[in-house]
Short mmCIF file of C-alpha atoms in Angstrom, two decimals:
data_model
loop_
_atom_site.label_atom_id
_atom_site.label_comp_id
_atom_site.label_asym_id
_atom_site.label_seq_id
_atom_site.Cartn_x
_atom_site.Cartn_y
_atom_site.Cartn_z
CA MET M 2 16.57 32.44 54.58
CA ARG M 3 13.24 30.68 55.09
CA ARG M 4 11.87 33.43 53.32
CA LEU M 5 14.38 33.25 50.46
CA VAL M 6 13.59 29.18 50.20
CA LEU M 7 9.67 29.56 50.57
CA LEU M 8 9.74 32.23 47.64
CA GLY M 9 12.08 29.37 45.82
CA LEU M 10 9.53 26.75 46.24
CA LEU M 11 6.36 28.99 44.96
CA PHE M 12 8.60 29.88 42.14
CA VAL M 13 8.67 26.31 40.62
CA VAL M 14 5.42 25.29 41.78
CA ALA M 15 4.20 28.45 39.75
CA ALA M 16 6.43 27.25 37.08
CA GLY M 17 5.26 24.28 37.06
CA GLY M 18 1.47 25.54 36.57
CA GLY M 19 2.80 27.67 33.58
CA VAL M 20 4.23 24.50 31.86
CA GLY M 21 0.92 22.93 32.37
CA ALA M 22 -1.08 25.58 30.76
CA ALA M 23 1.13 26.17 27.61
CA ALA M 24 0.67 22.24 26.91
CA ARG M 25 -2.99 22.49 27.04
CA LEU M 26 -3.15 25.38 24.43
CA ARG M 27 -1.21 23.11 22.39
CA SER M 28 -3.21 20.10 22.56
CA HIS M 29 -7.01 20.69 22.92
CA ALA M 30 -7.75 17.10 23.31
CA VAL M 31 -5.78 14.40 25.11
CA THR M 32 -6.04 12.26 21.90
CA TRP M 33 -4.07 14.56 19.66
CA VAL M 34 0.02 15.09 20.16
CA TRP M 35 -1.14 18.56 18.01
CA GLN M 36 -4.05 20.43 16.37
CA GLN M 37 -5.41 23.54 15.03
CA GLY M 38 -8.66 24.23 14.39
CA SER M 39 -12.01 24.15 14.84
CA GLY M 40 -13.95 20.46 16.29
CA SER M 41 -15.30 20.48 12.63
CA VAL M 42 -12.32 21.47 10.78
CA TYR M 43 -9.26 20.77 12.23
CA VAL M 44 -5.45 19.50 11.42
CA GLY M 45 -3.10 17.99 13.76
CA GLU M 46 -1.63 14.25 14.55
CA LEU M 47 -3.30 11.72 16.32
CA ALA M 48 -1.67 10.29 19.51
CA GLY M 49 -0.20 7.37 18.90
CA SER M 50 -1.12 6.94 15.26
CA GLN M 51 1.73 9.27 13.83
CA THR M 52 -0.53 9.78 11.18
CA LEU M 53 -1.49 13.83 9.98
CA VAL M 54 -4.78 14.31 10.08
CA LEU M 55 -6.62 17.13 8.05
CA HIS M 56 -10.38 17.23 8.68
CA SER M 57 -13.49 18.76 6.83
CA PRO M 58 -17.05 17.78 6.76
CA SER M 59 -17.63 20.01 3.89
CA ALA M 60 -14.07 20.00 1.45
CA ILE M 61 -10.70 20.45 1.26
CA ASP M 62 -8.50 22.72 -1.06
CA LEU M 63 -5.45 22.66 -1.85
CA ARG M 64 -4.08 24.80 -4.47
CA ALA M 65 -0.67 26.04 -5.78
CA SER M 66 0.99 25.95 -9.00
CA HIS M 67 2.49 22.83 -8.76
CA VAL M 68 1.14 20.25 -6.53
CA ARG M 69 3.74 17.67 -5.67
CA THR M 70 2.35 14.44 -3.67
CA MET M 71 5.30 11.86 -2.20
CA SER M 72 4.61 8.30 -0.56
CA ASP M 73 7.43 6.53 -0.07
CA ASP M 74 5.59 3.18 -0.39
CA GLY M 75 3.86 4.45 -3.71
CA VAL M 76 0.19 4.00 -2.52
CA TRP M 77 -1.99 6.23 -2.93
CA GLU M 78 -5.44 5.34 -1.14
CA LEU M 79 -8.57 6.83 -2.19
CA VAL M 80 -11.09 5.92 0.62
CA HIS M 81 -14.98 6.62 0.41
CA SER M 82 -18.18 5.79 1.67
CA ALA M 83 -20.00 2.35 0.66
CA LYS M 84 -23.00 4.80 -0.22
CA THR M 85 -20.91 5.27 -3.75
CA PRO M 86 -19.56 2.19 -6.21
CA VAL M 87 -16.80 4.13 -7.08
CA ALA M 88 -13.54 7.07 -6.46
CA GLN M 89 -13.71 9.39 -8.80
CA LEU M 90 -11.23 11.48 -10.67
CA ASN M 91 -11.97 14.56 -12.90
CA ALA M 92 -10.31 17.69 -14.33
CA TYR M 93 -11.57 21.24 -14.70
CA TYR M 94 -10.51 24.40 -14.95
CA ILE M 95 -10.01 26.00 -11.95
CA GLY M 96 -12.96 27.50 -10.32
CA THR M 97 -15.09 26.51 -13.10
CA ALA M 98 -17.26 23.58 -14.16
CA THR M 99 -15.94 22.65 -17.14
CA ARG M 100 -14.11 19.60 -17.49
CA THR M 101 -11.09 18.43 -18.80
CA PRO M 102 -8.95 15.17 -19.94
CA ILE M 103 -6.99 13.56 -17.00
CA GLN M 104 -3.42 12.97 -18.81
CA VAL M 105 -1.43 10.03 -17.51
CA GLY M 106 2.44 9.88 -18.57
CA ALA M 107 4.24 12.65 -20.22
CA GLU M 108 5.01 13.11 -24.14
CA SER M 109 8.51 13.00 -23.27
CA ASN M 110 8.02 9.61 -21.21
CA ALA M 111 9.73 6.54 -22.39
CA THR M 112 8.29 3.98 -19.76
CA THR M 113 5.07 2.46 -19.75
CA ALA M 114 2.52 5.26 -18.19
CA LEU M 115 -0.58 3.68 -16.76
CA VAL M 116 -0.59 0.17 -15.99
CA VAL M 117 -4.16 -1.45 -15.08
CA ALA M 118 -3.38 -4.22 -12.73
CA GLY M 119 -5.90 -7.26 -11.58
CA THR M 120 -5.75 -11.24 -10.38
CA ALA M 121 -5.19 -13.87 -11.98
CA GLY M 122 -8.71 -15.76 -12.65
CA GLN M 123 -10.68 -12.83 -11.31
CA LYS M 124 -14.24 -12.35 -12.90
CA ALA M 125 -14.52 -8.32 -13.02
CA ASP M 126 -12.81 -6.50 -15.90
CA LEU M 127 -9.94 -5.03 -15.77
CA GLN M 128 -10.80 -1.91 -17.85
CA ARG M 129 -14.59 -0.77 -18.89
CA TRP M 130 -15.11 1.76 -21.15
CA THR M 131 -19.26 3.02 -20.14
CA LEU M 132 -21.37 5.81 -22.38
CA SER M 133 -23.96 6.80 -20.32
CA GLY M 134 -23.42 4.20 -17.26
CA LYS M 135 -23.60 1.62 -19.70
CA THR M 136 -20.54 -0.67 -20.77
CA VAL M 137 -19.59 -0.47 -24.20
CA ALA M 138 -16.21 -1.48 -24.41
CA ALA M 139 -13.80 -3.29 -21.78
CA ILE M 140 -10.67 -5.34 -21.76
CA ASP M 141 -12.33 -8.56 -19.64
CA GLY M 142 -10.62 -10.08 -16.62
CA GLN M 143 -8.70 -12.49 -18.51
CA GLY M 144 -7.16 -9.59 -21.03
CA ARG M 145 -9.58 -9.73 -23.66
CA LEU M 146 -10.88 -6.98 -25.98
CA ARG M 147 -15.27 -7.00 -25.60
CA LEU M 148 -16.12 -4.38 -27.78
CA GLY M 149 -19.92 -4.35 -26.78
CA GLY M 150 -21.04 -7.89 -26.76
CA VAL M 151 -18.80 -9.72 -28.52
CA THR M 152 -15.09 -10.50 -27.06
CA LEU M 153 -12.11 -11.10 -29.05
CA ASP M 154 -9.46 -13.39 -28.71
CA LEU M 155 -6.10 -13.37 -30.27
CA GLU M 156 -4.14 -16.89 -29.47
CA LEU M 157 -1.37 -18.54 -30.69
CA VAL M 158 -2.44 -21.70 -32.10
CA ASN M 159 1.41 -24.11 -33.16
CA GLY M 160 2.69 -20.52 -34.38
CA ARG M 161 -0.63 -19.46 -35.58
CA ALA M 162 -2.33 -16.31 -34.90
CA GLU M 163 -5.98 -17.25 -34.70
CA LEU M 164 -8.71 -14.58 -34.07
CA PHE M 165 -11.89 -15.53 -32.53
CA ALA M 166 -14.77 -13.81 -31.43
CA ILE M 167 -16.88 -15.09 -28.19
CA THR M 168 -20.68 -13.87 -28.14
CA LYS M 169 -23.47 -15.61 -26.12
CA SER M 170 -23.70 -18.31 -28.92
CA GLY M 171 -19.96 -19.55 -28.58
CA LYS M 172 -16.96 -19.39 -29.88
CA GLN M 173 -16.03 -18.42 -33.23
CA LEU M 174 -12.70 -18.27 -35.39
CA LEU M 175 -12.85 -14.97 -37.33
CA ALA M 176 -9.39 -15.16 -39.00
CA ALA M 177 -6.10 -17.56 -38.84
CA GLY M 178 -2.68 -16.19 -39.97
CA ALA M 179 -1.17 -16.74 -42.92
CA PRO M 180 2.15 -15.92 -43.56
CA THR M 181 2.90 -12.62 -44.73
CA PRO M 182 3.63 -12.59 -49.01
CA MET W 3 0.29 42.60 52.93
CA LYS W 4 4.00 43.22 51.74
CA ARG W 5 4.87 39.56 52.14
CA PHE W 6 1.52 39.05 49.66
CA LEU W 7 2.20 40.97 47.35
CA LEU W 8 6.08 40.05 46.66
CA ALA W 9 4.61 36.22 46.85
CA ALA W 10 2.43 36.65 44.22
CA ALA W 11 5.23 39.01 42.04
CA VAL W 12 7.12 35.87 42.56
CA ALA W 13 4.57 33.52 41.59
CA THR W 14 3.51 35.56 38.14
CA ALA W 15 6.74 35.61 36.95
CA GLY W 16 7.50 31.74 37.64
CA PHE W 17 4.22 31.06 35.71
CA THR W 18 4.89 33.79 33.31
CA ILE W 19 8.50 32.48 32.45
CA ALA W 20 8.16 28.94 32.65
CA ALA W 21 4.80 29.08 30.10
CA GLY W 22 6.89 31.18 27.85
CA ALA W 23 9.60 28.90 27.74
CA THR W 24 7.41 26.05 26.90
CA LEU W 25 5.86 27.96 24.11
CA ALA W 26 8.75 29.53 23.17
CA ASN W 27 9.92 26.03 22.12
CA ASP W 28 7.07 26.16 19.42
CA ALA W 29 9.21 28.42 17.53
CA PRO W 30 9.80 27.08 13.89
CA PRO W 31 12.99 25.47 13.20
CA PRO W 32 15.69 26.86 11.14
CA GLY W 33 14.55 26.99 7.16
CA TRP W 34 10.98 27.09 8.57
CA SER W 35 8.45 30.58 8.64
CA TRP W 36 6.18 28.52 10.73
CA LEU W 37 5.52 24.52 11.64
CA LEU W 38 2.70 22.66 13.38
CA GLY W 39 3.95 19.50 14.62
CA ARG W 40 7.65 18.32 14.47
CA ILE W 41 9.82 17.74 11.39
CA GLY W 42 10.42 14.05 10.85
CA GLU W 43 6.61 13.72 12.44
CA ALA W 44 3.37 14.55 11.79
CA SER W 45 3.87 18.09 10.78
CA LEU W 46 2.12 20.73 8.60
CA GLY W 47 4.30 24.04 7.60
CA ARG W 48 5.98 26.20 4.93
CA THR W 49 9.91 26.36 4.06
CA THR W 50 11.24 29.56 3.89
CA ALA W 51 13.64 28.97 0.84
CA GLN W 52 10.80 27.74 -1.77
CA SER W 53 7.61 28.66 -0.19
CA ALA W 54 6.25 25.87 -0.64
CA LEU W 55 4.21 23.97 2.28
CA TYR W 56 4.55 21.00 2.96
CA VAL W 57 2.24 18.42 4.33
CA GLY W 58 3.28 15.91 6.13
CA ALA W 59 6.79 14.16 7.09
CA TYR W 60 9.52 16.02 5.56
CA TYR W 61 11.72 13.25 5.71
CA GLY W 62 9.17 10.54 4.86
CA GLY W 63 8.69 7.13 6.81
CA PRO W 64 6.14 5.94 8.64
CA VAL W 65 3.72 8.69 9.04
CA PRO W 66 0.76 8.41 6.81
CA THR W 67 -1.20 11.49 5.93
CA GLU W 68 -5.04 11.59 5.96
CA LEU W 69 -7.46 13.99 3.98
CA SER W 70 -10.67 13.74 5.17
CA SER W 71 -13.42 15.31 3.37
CA LYS W 72 -16.91 15.15 1.75
CA LYS W 73 -15.15 16.37 -1.32
CA ILE W 74 -11.64 16.84 -1.85
CA VAL W 75 -10.39 19.24 -4.12
CA ILE W 76 -6.54 19.83 -5.40
CA SER W 77 -5.84 22.61 -7.90
CA SER W 78 -3.01 23.37 -9.58
CA SER W 79 -2.10 26.44 -12.00
CA LEU W 80 -0.16 24.16 -14.29
CA GLY W 81 -1.88 21.20 -14.38
CA ASN W 82 0.20 18.92 -13.00
CA PHE W 83 0.22 16.78 -10.31
CA GLU W 84 3.04 14.82 -9.23
CA PHE W 85 3.33 11.32 -7.53
CA GLU W 86 6.68 10.62 -6.16
CA HIS W 87 7.82 7.37 -4.79
CA PHE W 88 10.90 5.48 -3.52
CA PRO W 89 13.07 4.54 -6.12
CA GLY W 90 13.22 0.98 -5.33
CA ILE W 91 9.18 0.44 -6.07
CA PRO W 92 8.45 0.53 -9.88
CA ASN W 93 5.56 2.47 -9.87
CA SER W 94 3.01 4.54 -8.13
CA THR W 95 -0.49 2.86 -7.65
CA LEU W 96 -4.15 4.12 -6.81
CA LEU W 97 -6.32 2.03 -4.95
CA ALA W 98 -10.14 3.07 -4.00
CA THR W 99 -11.78 1.37 -1.66
CA THR W 100 -14.84 2.18 0.69
CA THR W 101 -13.89 2.68 4.27
CA SER W 102 -13.91 -0.82 5.30
CA GLY W 103 -11.64 -1.45 3.11
CA GLN W 104 -13.47 -2.92 0.02
CA PRO W 105 -11.55 -2.31 -3.03
CA THR W 106 -13.78 -0.18 -5.89
CA PRO W 107 -13.38 0.81 -9.46
CA VAL W 108 -11.82 4.30 -9.79
CA GLN W 109 -13.95 5.94 -12.30
CA ILE W 110 -11.95 8.75 -14.33
CA GLY W 111 -15.01 11.36 -16.14
CA LEU W 112 -18.46 11.60 -15.83
CA PRO W 113 -21.71 11.09 -18.11
CA ASP W 114 -22.64 14.80 -17.66
CA GLY W 115 -22.77 15.69 -21.18
CA GLN W 116 -20.00 17.84 -21.88
CA ASN W 117 -18.11 16.78 -24.77
CA LEU W 118 -14.27 15.58 -24.45
CA ILE W 119 -11.81 13.07 -23.96
CA PRO W 120 -11.79 11.62 -20.43
CA LEU W 121 -8.88 10.10 -20.29
CA ILE W 122 -5.32 10.65 -22.22
CA VAL W 123 -2.20 8.24 -21.81
CA SER W 124 0.96 9.80 -23.30
CA GLY W 125 3.90 8.77 -24.18
CA ALA W 126 7.64 9.05 -26.41
CA SER W 127 7.20 8.65 -30.19
CA GLY W 128 10.25 6.13 -30.40
CA MET W 129 9.83 4.33 -26.71
CA THR W 130 10.05 0.61 -26.55
CA PRO W 131 8.01 -0.65 -23.67
CA TYR W 132 4.07 -0.42 -23.87
CA LEU W 133 2.19 2.22 -23.84
CA GLN W 134 -0.80 1.33 -21.32
CA SER W 135 -0.72 -2.50 -19.60
CA TRP W 136 -3.27 -4.78 -18.39
CA GLN W 137 -1.97 -7.51 -16.05
CA LEU W 138 -3.17 -9.85 -14.19
CA SER W 139 -1.54 -11.06 -10.97
CA GLY W 140 1.90 -8.91 -12.67
CA ASN W 141 1.97 -10.64 -15.79
CA GLN W 142 1.02 -8.80 -19.03
CA ALA W 143 -1.83 -9.78 -20.14
CA ALA W 144 -3.14 -7.21 -22.55
CA GLY W 145 -1.77 -3.91 -23.95
CA ILE W 146 -1.51 -1.02 -26.37
CA GLY W 147 2.06 -1.25 -27.57
CA PRO W 148 4.63 1.71 -27.98
CA LEU W 149 3.52 2.11 -31.94
CA GLY W 150 -0.09 2.07 -30.76
CA HIS W 151 -1.57 -1.12 -31.49
CA LEU W 152 -3.53 -3.36 -29.30
CA ARG W 153 -1.80 -6.48 -28.20
CA LEU W 154 -3.48 -9.24 -27.02
CA ASN W 155 -1.68 -12.48 -25.20
CA GLY W 156 1.41 -10.65 -26.52
CA VAL W 157 0.44 -10.68 -30.75
CA ALA W 158 -0.07 -6.89 -31.71
CA LEU W 159 -3.28 -6.53 -33.72
CA VAL W 160 -1.97 -4.16 -37.01
CA PRO W 161 -4.72 -2.73 -39.49
CA THR W 162 -3.42 -2.07 -42.37
CA VAL W 163 -5.15 -0.08 -45.65
CA GLY W 164 -4.13 -1.44 -49.35
CA ASP W 165 -3.72 0.75 -52.15
CA ASP W 166 -7.13 -0.27 -52.83
CA GLY W 167 -8.15 0.60 -49.95
CA ALA W 168 -8.78 -2.48 -48.55
CA VAL W 169 -7.98 -3.56 -44.93
CA GLN W 170 -5.49 -5.76 -44.01
CA LEU W 171 -5.61 -7.05 -40.70
CA GLU W 172 -2.13 -8.76 -39.48
CA ALA W 173 -0.80 -10.47 -36.50
CA LEU W 174 2.84 -9.46 -35.26
CA LEU W 175 4.32 -12.07 -33.13
CA PRO W 176 6.52 -11.79 -30.39
CA ASP W 177 9.28 -12.99 -32.33
CA GLY W 178 8.58 -10.18 -34.51
CA THR W 179 7.51 -11.73 -37.45
CA THR W 180 3.74 -11.15 -39.59
CA GLN W 181 0.90 -13.02 -40.44
CA THR W 182 -1.86 -11.96 -42.40
CA LEU W 183 -5.08 -12.89 -41.14
CA VAL W 184 -7.27 -14.48 -43.30
CA PRO W 185 -10.99 -14.24 -42.28
CA VAL W 186 -12.24 -18.26 -41.83
CA PRO W 187 -15.55 -18.83 -43.87
CA THR W 188 -18.49 -19.38 -41.74
CA LYS W 189 -19.97 -22.62 -41.70
CA SER W 190 -23.63 -22.55 -43.50
#
């Protein structure tokens, strides 16, 4: 009887060791709920963050016939180093350096395809069109179209449409509305 | 010696059974070929029904997914990239920031000498909403209307070409009326 009890205790202690070893196999470090991969290329859940992290020092490739991303709050953050001034989106033929357009929206969709949003009173342009880094056209922070150095502003003044051009020299009335015959 | 061997056998059996049982709990749940993590939490796995790779919380919820690398390449042989969100949210939002949270522009296109249209905004003919909208604090400031006209302050600029080839600029007001924009002579 005594021997049986001793063997039973030995079994339980060994079992505890087995569970511990299995748990360590799952989690390489105490900061991960689970992790797969090497020190620099890995995927896992950060403990306490409920965040799934995929990391690689060089590149992460996602490939499928169809890529679908889902964000409950509708927000996709493109986070980059402060050493680069912008986040870039570019389309290429797979496996080549040949670029192709990015199309936003579909020809069958009857919704506003693209909204570019800013804050009332902002000084920065809402959108810019650039050639070799030089701005050639823009929608400015007041919603006006700027072509080169000329800003076009269309206003309704006492029911009459007035088209203004604004340059460094000042504001000029280009054209005013007259009832269409 | 016999007692020692018996004790060792029992210990080994206990260790193996317990470790195996623990690892067996990692077996994928029904509907999954393999799964890292737990469904509903931060996870990565392959579903059996669609042979799809699922990255993130399968049922949604407050589980962010982060991809961190020097370069991220997403390839879709169909060229279709979908951004799906809950119905209560009006649109998907792309936000660029530095690692410290400083907002930055999103740039589409490169000045690399290739001849192409970097960005195309598409809708359906006959649609009534704007094709593209520029907004300040949620208010419409400018837009490309459903007929492709530029709208500034709600007034659309409509260029027309007369029979004589002369270009006339009309203003289409929010109330639907039109006005011909007549050039104002410059003061000499």
